[in-house]
Tab-separated table of C-alpha atoms in Angstrom:
chain	number	residue	atom	x	y	z
Z	1	MET	CA	73.276	94.670	88.428
Z	2	VAL	CA	75.184	97.451	90.191
Z	3	THR	CA	73.165	98.753	93.147
Z	4	PRO	CA	74.022	100.426	96.468
Z	5	LEU	CA	73.021	97.222	98.264
Z	6	ALA	CA	75.306	95.049	96.118
Z	7	LEU	CA	78.219	97.414	96.734
Z	8	ALA	CA	77.502	97.522	100.462
Z	9	GLU	CA	77.632	93.720	100.620
Z	10	VAL	CA	81.108	93.461	99.102
Z	11	LEU	CA	82.356	96.460	101.099
Z	12	ALA	CA	81.058	95.208	104.450
Z	13	PRO	CA	84.612	94.239	105.545
Z	14	HIS	CA	85.628	97.840	104.804
Z	15	GLY	CA	82.952	99.487	106.929
Z	16	ALA	CA	79.854	99.602	104.730
Z	17	GLU	CA	76.851	98.958	106.981
Z	18	ASP	CA	74.033	98.905	104.423
Z	19	ALA	CA	72.864	100.488	101.156
Z	20	ASN	CA	72.693	103.866	102.891
Z	21	SER	CA	76.500	103.806	103.134
Z	22	ILE	CA	76.755	104.112	99.341
Z	23	HIS	CA	76.175	107.608	97.945
Z	24	ASP	CA	76.154	109.198	94.485
Z	25	LEU	CA	76.411	105.933	92.506
Z	26	ARG	CA	76.766	106.578	88.774
Z	27	ARG	CA	78.203	104.883	85.713
Z	28	LEU	CA	80.945	106.827	83.956
Z	29	SER	CA	81.098	107.239	80.197
Z	30	GLY	CA	83.879	105.664	78.157
Z	31	GLY	CA	85.407	102.235	78.496
Z	32	ALA	CA	84.688	100.176	75.407
Z	33	ASN	CA	85.325	96.860	77.166
Z	34	MET	CA	84.819	97.404	80.894
Z	35	GLU	CA	82.241	99.216	82.989
Z	36	THR	CA	83.405	101.952	85.350
Z	37	TRP	CA	81.209	103.168	88.211
Z	38	ALA	CA	81.891	106.025	90.627
Z	39	PHE	CA	80.454	106.261	94.128
Z	40	ASP	CA	81.226	107.378	97.672
Z	41	LEU	CA	81.514	105.097	100.687
Z	42	VAL	CA	80.271	107.190	103.622
Z	43	GLN	CA	81.302	106.286	107.168
Z	44	ASP	CA	80.688	108.545	110.182
Z	45	GLY	CA	79.861	111.390	107.833
Z	46	VAL	CA	83.142	111.095	105.907
Z	47	ALA	CA	82.950	110.243	102.192
Z	48	GLU	CA	85.621	108.041	100.596
Z	49	PRO	CA	85.514	108.421	96.783
Z	50	LEU	CA	85.795	105.030	95.056
Z	51	ILE	CA	85.650	103.402	91.629
Z	52	LEU	CA	84.190	100.024	90.659
Z	53	ARG	CA	85.827	98.512	87.584
Z	54	ARG	CA	83.719	95.634	86.366
Z	55	SER	CA	83.178	93.283	83.452
Z	56	PRO	CA	79.767	93.815	81.813
Z	57	LEU	CA	79.462	90.096	81.166
Z	58	VAL	CA	77.529	88.929	84.216
Z	59	PRO	CA	74.438	86.701	84.262
Z	60	GLY	CA	71.356	88.462	82.977
Z	61	GLU	CA	73.199	91.241	81.176
Z	62	SER	CA	74.307	91.564	77.567
Z	63	GLY	CA	77.532	92.946	76.238
Z	64	THR	CA	80.795	92.043	74.629
Z	65	ALA	CA	83.903	92.420	76.724
Z	66	VAL	CA	87.238	92.232	74.914
Z	67	SER	CA	90.035	92.035	77.459
Z	68	ALA	CA	93.394	90.317	77.399
Z	69	LEU	CA	93.728	90.355	81.184
Z	70	PRO	CA	91.200	89.136	83.775
Z	71	LEU	CA	90.173	91.814	86.236
Z	72	SER	CA	91.506	89.717	89.110
Z	73	ALA	CA	94.953	89.909	87.506
Z	74	GLU	CA	94.579	93.669	87.011
Z	75	ALA	CA	93.807	94.041	90.701
Z	76	ALA	CA	96.914	92.024	91.601
Z	77	LEU	CA	99.075	93.993	89.168
Z	78	LEU	CA	98.418	97.499	90.502
Z	79	PRO	CA	100.167	97.049	93.876
Z	80	LEU	CA	103.215	95.598	92.085
Z	81	VAL	CA	103.639	98.603	89.804
Z	82	ALA	CA	102.926	100.997	92.678
Z	83	GLU	CA	105.932	99.533	94.522
Z	84	GLN	CA	108.125	100.791	91.667
Z	85	GLY	CA	106.750	104.325	91.910
Z	86	VAL	CA	104.159	104.120	89.144
Z	87	PRO	CA	101.187	106.323	90.132
Z	88	VAL	CA	98.060	104.150	90.174
Z	89	PRO	CA	94.833	104.005	92.198
Z	90	THR	CA	94.885	101.954	95.400
Z	91	VAL	CA	92.970	98.664	95.169
Z	92	LEU	CA	90.519	98.273	98.055
Z	93	CYS	CA	89.158	94.818	97.220
Z	94	ALA	CA	88.861	92.348	94.353
Z	95	LEU	CA	85.564	90.758	93.314
Z	96	SER	CA	85.141	87.174	92.158
Z	97	GLU	CA	82.797	85.468	89.713
Z	98	SER	CA	80.601	84.430	92.638
Z	99	ASP	CA	80.046	87.975	93.890
Z	100	THR	CA	76.741	89.663	93.090
Z	101	LEU	CA	78.566	92.256	90.999
Z	102	GLY	CA	80.552	89.685	89.034
Z	103	PRO	CA	84.317	89.894	88.429
Z	104	GLY	CA	86.006	93.228	89.021
Z	105	TYR	CA	87.620	95.317	91.723
Z	106	ILE	CA	87.089	98.471	93.749
Z	107	MET	CA	89.809	101.114	93.953
Z	108	SER	CA	90.390	104.655	95.106
Z	109	ARG	CA	89.017	107.462	92.948
Z	110	GLU	CA	91.836	109.884	92.253
Z	111	ARG	CA	91.254	113.537	91.401
Z	112	GLY	CA	92.182	114.633	87.888
Z	113	GLU	CA	91.186	114.783	84.232
Z	114	ALA	CA	91.371	111.886	81.763
Z	115	LEU	CA	89.564	113.317	78.724
Z	116	PRO	CA	92.188	114.053	76.025
Z	117	GLY	CA	90.246	116.993	74.594
Z	118	ARG	CA	90.416	118.827	77.902
Z	119	ILE	CA	93.999	117.853	78.700
Z	120	LEU	CA	95.183	119.130	75.313
Z	121	ALA	CA	93.091	122.295	74.989
Z	122	ASP	CA	92.116	123.579	78.428
Z	123	ASP	CA	94.282	126.458	79.702
Z	124	ARG	CA	94.038	124.858	83.130
Z	125	TYR	CA	96.529	122.201	81.977
Z	126	THR	CA	98.996	124.466	80.153
Z	127	ALA	CA	101.703	124.009	82.787
Z	128	ALA	CA	101.038	120.275	83.029
Z	129	ARG	CA	101.497	119.805	79.285
Z	130	ARG	CA	105.018	121.244	79.499
Z	131	HIS	CA	106.145	118.411	81.778
Z	132	LEU	CA	103.828	115.559	80.830
Z	133	ALA	CA	105.963	113.901	78.135
Z	134	ARG	CA	108.969	113.729	80.447
Z	135	GLN	CA	106.790	112.455	83.297
Z	136	CYS	CA	105.468	109.729	81.006
Z	137	GLY	CA	109.010	108.675	80.135
Z	138	GLU	CA	109.978	108.521	83.807
Z	139	THR	CA	106.833	106.573	84.676
Z	140	LEU	CA	107.352	104.004	81.929
Z	141	ALA	CA	110.947	103.482	83.023
Z	142	ARG	CA	109.717	102.733	86.552
Z	143	LEU	CA	107.044	100.380	85.236
Z	144	HIS	CA	109.607	98.476	83.212
Z	145	ARG	CA	111.585	97.717	86.393
Z	146	VAL	CA	108.866	95.396	87.746
Z	147	ASN	CA	110.245	91.887	88.253
Z	148	PRO	CA	108.522	89.652	85.638
Z	149	GLU	CA	108.719	86.701	88.044
Z	150	GLN	CA	106.280	88.484	90.382
Z	151	LEU	CA	103.570	88.968	87.761
Z	152	PRO	CA	100.201	87.208	87.824
Z	153	ARG	CA	100.360	84.123	85.613
Z	154	GLU	CA	97.594	85.526	83.387
Z	155	VAL	CA	99.824	88.332	82.066
Z	156	PRO	CA	100.487	87.441	78.388
Z	157	ASN	CA	104.090	86.762	77.419
Z	158	GLN	CA	104.209	86.270	73.652
Z	159	THR	CA	107.143	86.876	71.360
Z	160	LEU	CA	106.876	89.553	68.692
Z	161	ALA	CA	106.740	86.844	66.019
Z	162	GLU	CA	103.785	85.203	67.774
Z	163	ARG	CA	101.940	88.509	67.962
Z	164	LEU	CA	102.537	89.228	64.283
Z	165	ASP	CA	101.232	85.749	63.484
Z	166	GLY	CA	98.114	86.637	65.467
Z	167	HIS	CA	97.684	89.823	63.436
Z	168	GLN	CA	97.975	87.760	60.261
Z	169	ARG	CA	95.222	85.433	61.436
Z	170	SER	CA	93.026	88.447	62.137
Z	171	LEU	CA	93.610	89.868	58.667
Z	172	ASP	CA	92.904	86.478	57.107
Z	173	ARG	CA	89.626	86.305	59.004
Z	174	PHE	CA	88.545	89.670	57.612
Z	175	GLY	CA	89.438	88.655	54.048
Z	176	ASN	CA	90.801	91.296	51.673
Z	177	ALA	CA	89.523	94.093	53.886
Z	178	SER	CA	92.708	96.148	53.682
Z	179	LEU	CA	95.776	95.739	51.502
Z	180	VAL	CA	97.397	98.612	53.423
Z	181	HIS	CA	97.219	96.649	56.658
Z	182	GLN	CA	98.764	93.622	54.942
Z	183	LEU	CA	101.539	95.822	53.559
Z	184	ALA	CA	102.248	97.146	57.050
Z	185	LEU	CA	102.282	93.662	58.551
Z	186	ASN	CA	104.766	92.475	55.926
Z	187	TRP	CA	106.975	95.489	56.712
Z	188	LEU	CA	106.827	94.757	60.433
Z	189	ARG	CA	107.985	91.188	59.834
Z	190	GLN	CA	110.888	92.345	57.679
Z	191	HIS	CA	112.089	95.061	60.053
Z	192	ALA	CA	111.532	93.508	63.486
Z	193	PRO	CA	114.080	94.955	65.948
Z	194	SER	CA	116.100	92.845	68.337
Z	195	PRO	CA	114.668	93.628	71.792
Z	196	GLN	CA	117.278	94.827	74.271
Z	197	ARG	CA	115.106	93.877	77.237
Z	198	HIS	CA	111.923	91.947	78.075
Z	199	CYS	CA	109.661	93.382	80.738
Z	200	LEU	CA	106.133	94.214	81.879
Z	201	LEU	CA	104.334	96.673	79.579
Z	202	HIS	CA	101.151	98.637	80.178
Z	203	GLY	CA	100.044	97.832	76.633
Z	204	ASP	CA	97.692	100.818	76.300
Z	205	PHE	CA	99.767	103.677	77.708
Z	206	ARG	CA	98.301	106.708	75.964
Z	207	ASN	CA	96.463	109.977	76.291
Z	208	GLY	CA	93.035	108.876	77.487
Z	209	ASN	CA	94.392	106.406	80.023
Z	210	LEU	CA	96.342	109.056	81.923
Z	211	LEU	CA	94.822	111.016	84.798
Z	212	VAL	CA	96.222	114.551	84.842
Z	213	ASP	CA	95.910	117.597	87.088
Z	214	GLU	CA	97.450	121.086	86.908
Z	215	GLN	CA	100.876	119.731	87.929
Z	216	GLY	CA	100.936	116.789	85.525
Z	217	LEU	CA	100.502	113.025	85.753
Z	218	VAL	CA	98.368	111.807	88.668
Z	219	ALA	CA	97.659	108.163	87.799
Z	220	VAL	CA	97.891	105.572	85.034
Z	221	LEU	CA	94.565	103.850	84.340
Z	222	ASP	CA	93.154	100.851	82.416
Z	223	TRP	CA	95.639	97.981	82.684
Z	224	GLU	CA	93.598	95.381	80.805
Z	225	LEU	CA	96.136	95.086	77.958
Z	226	ALA	CA	99.211	94.648	80.173
Z	227	HIS	CA	101.660	92.072	78.832
Z	228	CYS	CA	105.384	91.352	78.606
Z	229	GLY	CA	107.525	92.526	75.723
Z	230	ASP	CA	109.999	95.087	74.403
Z	231	PRO	CA	109.948	98.272	76.553
Z	232	ALA	CA	110.151	100.392	73.394
Z	233	GLU	CA	106.612	99.264	72.570
Z	234	ASP	CA	105.075	101.333	75.379
Z	235	LEU	CA	107.043	104.387	74.259
Z	236	GLY	CA	106.174	104.032	70.583
Z	237	TYR	CA	102.532	103.280	71.347
Z	238	LEU	CA	102.171	106.558	73.248
Z	239	CYS	CA	103.384	108.345	70.104
Z	240	GLY	CA	100.812	106.792	67.761
Z	241	ASN	CA	98.978	109.411	65.716
Z	242	VAL	CA	95.589	108.083	66.808
Z	243	TRP	CA	96.444	109.085	70.399
Z	244	ARG	CA	97.418	112.662	69.492
Z	245	PHE	CA	93.758	113.589	68.990
Z	246	GLY	CA	94.399	116.060	66.199
Z	247	TYR	CA	97.521	117.648	67.716
Z	248	SER	CA	99.851	115.893	65.289
Z	249	ASP	CA	102.658	118.430	65.717
Z	250	LYS	CA	103.166	117.023	69.214
Z	251	PRO	CA	104.023	113.359	68.625
Z	252	VAL	CA	103.879	112.298	72.276
Z	253	GLY	CA	100.174	112.070	73.056
Z	254	GLY	CA	99.455	115.426	71.431
Z	255	PHE	CA	101.243	117.203	74.290
Z	256	GLY	CA	104.995	116.634	73.953
Z	257	ASP	CA	108.035	115.833	71.834
Z	258	TYR	CA	110.126	112.710	71.399
Z	259	ASP	CA	113.189	114.257	73.053
Z	260	GLU	CA	111.240	115.034	76.240
Z	261	LEU	CA	109.804	111.522	76.461
Z	262	LEU	CA	113.136	109.792	75.896
Z	263	ALA	CA	114.990	112.147	78.253
Z	264	GLY	CA	112.588	111.233	81.045
Z	265	TYR	CA	112.973	107.536	80.298
Z	266	ARG	CA	116.764	107.761	80.151
Z	267	GLU	CA	116.921	109.682	83.436
Z	268	VAL	CA	115.325	106.768	85.314
Z	269	ALA	CA	116.332	103.729	83.237
Z	270	GLY	CA	119.857	104.787	82.286
Z	271	TRP	CA	119.174	104.099	78.610
Z	272	ALA	CA	116.530	104.752	75.946
Z	273	PRO	CA	115.625	103.143	72.607
Z	274	ASP	CA	116.636	104.850	69.370
Z	275	MET	CA	114.182	106.618	67.079
Z	276	ASP	CA	114.134	103.820	64.487
Z	277	THR	CA	112.823	101.467	67.168
Z	278	ILE	CA	110.246	104.028	68.317
Z	279	HIS	CA	109.109	104.374	64.697
Z	280	TYR	CA	108.750	100.602	64.383
Z	281	TRP	CA	106.370	100.501	67.330
Z	282	GLU	CA	104.412	103.452	65.963
Z	283	VAL	CA	103.777	101.334	62.869
Z	284	PHE	CA	102.820	98.412	65.098
Z	285	CYS	CA	100.418	100.683	66.994
Z	286	ALA	CA	98.772	101.950	63.810
Z	287	LEU	CA	98.298	98.402	62.539
Z	288	GLY	CA	96.908	97.283	65.895
Z	289	TRP	CA	94.430	100.158	65.908
Z	290	GLY	CA	93.353	99.246	62.394
Z	291	LEU	CA	92.666	95.682	63.513
Z	292	VAL	CA	90.634	97.003	66.447
Z	293	CYS	CA	88.548	99.049	64.009
Z	294	LEU	CA	88.023	96.035	61.751
Z	295	THR	CA	87.002	93.967	64.777
Z	296	MET	CA	84.443	96.590	65.771
Z	297	VAL	CA	83.015	96.572	62.240
Z	298	ASP	CA	82.688	92.800	62.439
Z	299	LEU	CA	80.981	92.910	65.852
Z	300	TYR	CA	78.506	95.498	64.618
Z	301	ARG	CA	77.698	93.878	61.272
Z	302	SER	CA	77.345	90.390	62.721
Z	303	GLY	CA	74.919	91.598	65.358
Z	304	ALA	CA	77.143	90.297	68.154
Z	305	ASP	CA	77.345	93.843	69.548
Z	306	PRO	CA	75.197	96.253	67.485
Z	307	THR	CA	75.949	99.294	69.658
Z	308	LEU	CA	76.685	102.762	68.337
Z	309	GLU	CA	80.128	102.752	69.934
Z	310	ARG	CA	81.209	99.693	67.918
Z	311	ALA	CA	79.964	101.286	64.696
Z	312	ALA	CA	81.648	104.614	65.461
Z	313	VAL	CA	85.039	103.001	66.086
Z	314	GLY	CA	84.640	100.675	63.116
Z	315	ARG	CA	84.253	103.498	60.633
Z	316	ARG	CA	87.761	104.735	61.491
Z	317	VAL	CA	89.536	101.949	59.583
Z	318	SER	CA	90.635	104.411	56.893
Z	319	GLU	CA	92.372	106.608	59.484
Z	320	SER	CA	94.702	103.773	60.416
Z	321	GLU	CA	95.414	103.138	56.733
Z	322	MET	CA	96.392	106.777	56.218
Z	323	ASP	CA	98.609	106.717	59.307
Z	324	LEU	CA	100.363	103.590	58.030
Z	325	LEU	CA	100.955	105.027	54.572
Z	326	LEU	CA	102.480	108.178	56.062
Z	327	LEU	CA	104.671	106.180	58.444
Z	328	LEU	CA	105.930	103.903	55.663
Z	329	GLU	CA	106.167	106.504	52.900
Z	330	ASP	CA	109.978	106.708	52.881
Z	331	ARG	CA	110.721	103.245	54.265
Z	332	LEU	CA	109.435	100.786	51.670
């Protein structure tokens, strides 16, 4: 259970004296797999805004966490990407299984907005939207420079063929739930590109995991799906229709165009993938989102996690099918 006393215990090496050092503790909304808590650590009258990122699966609590990367590996990953110029929160301390709070880590709380609806519609972010696609391209190029040999051993490193095999197993488990998803998977097998590079990927780089202020990108959040693969995947994933939040005329996150994204990437990396490769990973993204929706349906129906959030995501299976049909319309 997250309490001021529990936080004070783990933050004692960082100046927390007792529960009175922890102010304004509150759980933030969002985060389908991980809990996020905001609070202030107050020392000598000065408040340090912090975030606790934590797995909900601790003794005595219920929940279903779906994460490819342990939180300890996330905590180790952030300093590595920061060294390459990727804007991320600063990790203060990592928590272990034996800690009262369970596995997780505490990091700085950066100022900015992460809600896509506000980023895309609020006049406050008009200037930021003009530069955000290019900033995303530059940031991804910096991320992709991280030396894979330095990564935590838990970071997944599957080939594309292995990942497609995993998608097939998921579809088989759901039965004949969606012929459209099977069609898309077959297409992905037949048109797999030859990767030009193999590097660290964020894995969920999208509007909703980007912290933005009036000037643009402040920080990249939620690294639980980080893995190694083709750098074009991160770029194509950002362009998935599901992450445009209704602003489909702006393919990059609902705020920018392909040319801006790729120009930013090319400026830092010295190269950029072609549009056919970006399209391939958009299809991959749409299929992956469809499988997430089917998984949520299964969790809800089985009673393993009968929460409203699982049901709400699960009912969006048809959206992914429509996205796939539109993406493949002229390519079958």
